[in-house]
Structure formats: C-alpha cells, structure tokens
Amino acid sequence: LQRLKVERSYITKRKGFVKYALQHGYDLVPVYHLGETSLFDVVYPLDTPVMLKARVWLANKFSLATGVGFGWSFLPLVPKPDMKCVTVVGNRIAMPTVEEPSREMVEKHHAMYVEALQRLYYEHRALHPLYQSRALELW
C-alpha cells in the first residue's frame, strides 16, 4: 500500500478487533508509527496501480501479503539505517463489555477508533520530516 506522497492505513474493513474488545471489555488505544512505511522501498513494478490492485485482491482473498521491499543498500532485507521512526500513542477509548455486540455497536466503536487514529496522525505527523505534508488515506 506504500506510496511516497500518501500514507495509507488498511483499517476500514478491519473491525474484528473492535468486536473482540467489546466482547471482553478491553479498551482501545490508537497508536501510529510514523516512519515505518519509509524503512523499505517497494520494488518496481509492485508499486504500480495495476499491481497494487492485484496485491490488495490477493490480501483480501487469501490473507497474503505480497510486498517486496528493498531496505539498506548493503543488506536489502535490513531496514534503512538512516530512517527515523516515531511512535505516537493516543488517548484510551473506554469500551463497554457486551457479550454479543450488534453490528451497529461494532460500527459505532470502529468509527470512534478510526476518528481517533486520524486525529492522532494529523496532530503528530510534523514530528517526522517525511510526514509533515503527507496525507493519510484510509483503505
């Protein structure tokens, strides 16, 4: 999902963690790791729009990640050593305990989490030089 000028987070269809948190009364804490998508470069042609669609389809259909990254010049499987990473942690979202949460309840709390994640990203993206003007796309 990596792109140079856009930060992407695959979160819109990922709601199982919210249902689990509701069932067990676990609170959610939004966390964003700035710089992680810059540790490796995606190998061409896997970053082209056609290949991106194919990779997303494979991920959805078979839960298979197909990205091939290239990190440090001397050891390509090692992340770039000069990349700075910053982890930002948001406020806790208190969750009720509901044995069988409804779809609407899961949707509501997922929306709260996504909103908190977006707010966290935009409030703190200036902490990382590569992210200062990078928009967040939610997939």
Short mmCIF file of N, CA and C in Angstrom, two decimals, residues 24 44 101 110 123 129:
data_model
loop_
_atom_site.label_atom_id
_atom_site.label_comp_id
_atom_site.label_asym_id
_atom_site.label_seq_id
_atom_site.Cartn_x
_atom_site.Cartn_y
_atom_site.Cartn_z
N HIS A 24 -14.93 -8.48 25.38
CA HIS A 24 -14.12 -8.72 26.58
C HIS A 24 -13.89 -7.47 27.44
N TYR A 44 9.85 -2.09 -7.89
CA TYR A 44 9.08 -1.94 -9.13
C TYR A 44 8.97 -3.30 -9.80
N PRO A 101 -22.06 -8.13 20.83
CA PRO A 101 -22.30 -6.78 20.31
C PRO A 101 -22.98 -6.82 18.93
N HIS A 110 -15.94 1.29 16.01
CA HIS A 110 -14.90 1.30 14.97
C HIS A 110 -14.73 2.72 14.44
N GLU A 123 -2.33 15.32 14.18
CA GLU A 123 -1.77 16.13 15.27
C GLU A 123 -0.27 15.92 15.43
N PRO A 129 9.98 14.29 9.63
CA PRO A 129 10.17 15.18 8.48
C PRO A 129 9.49 14.72 7.19
#
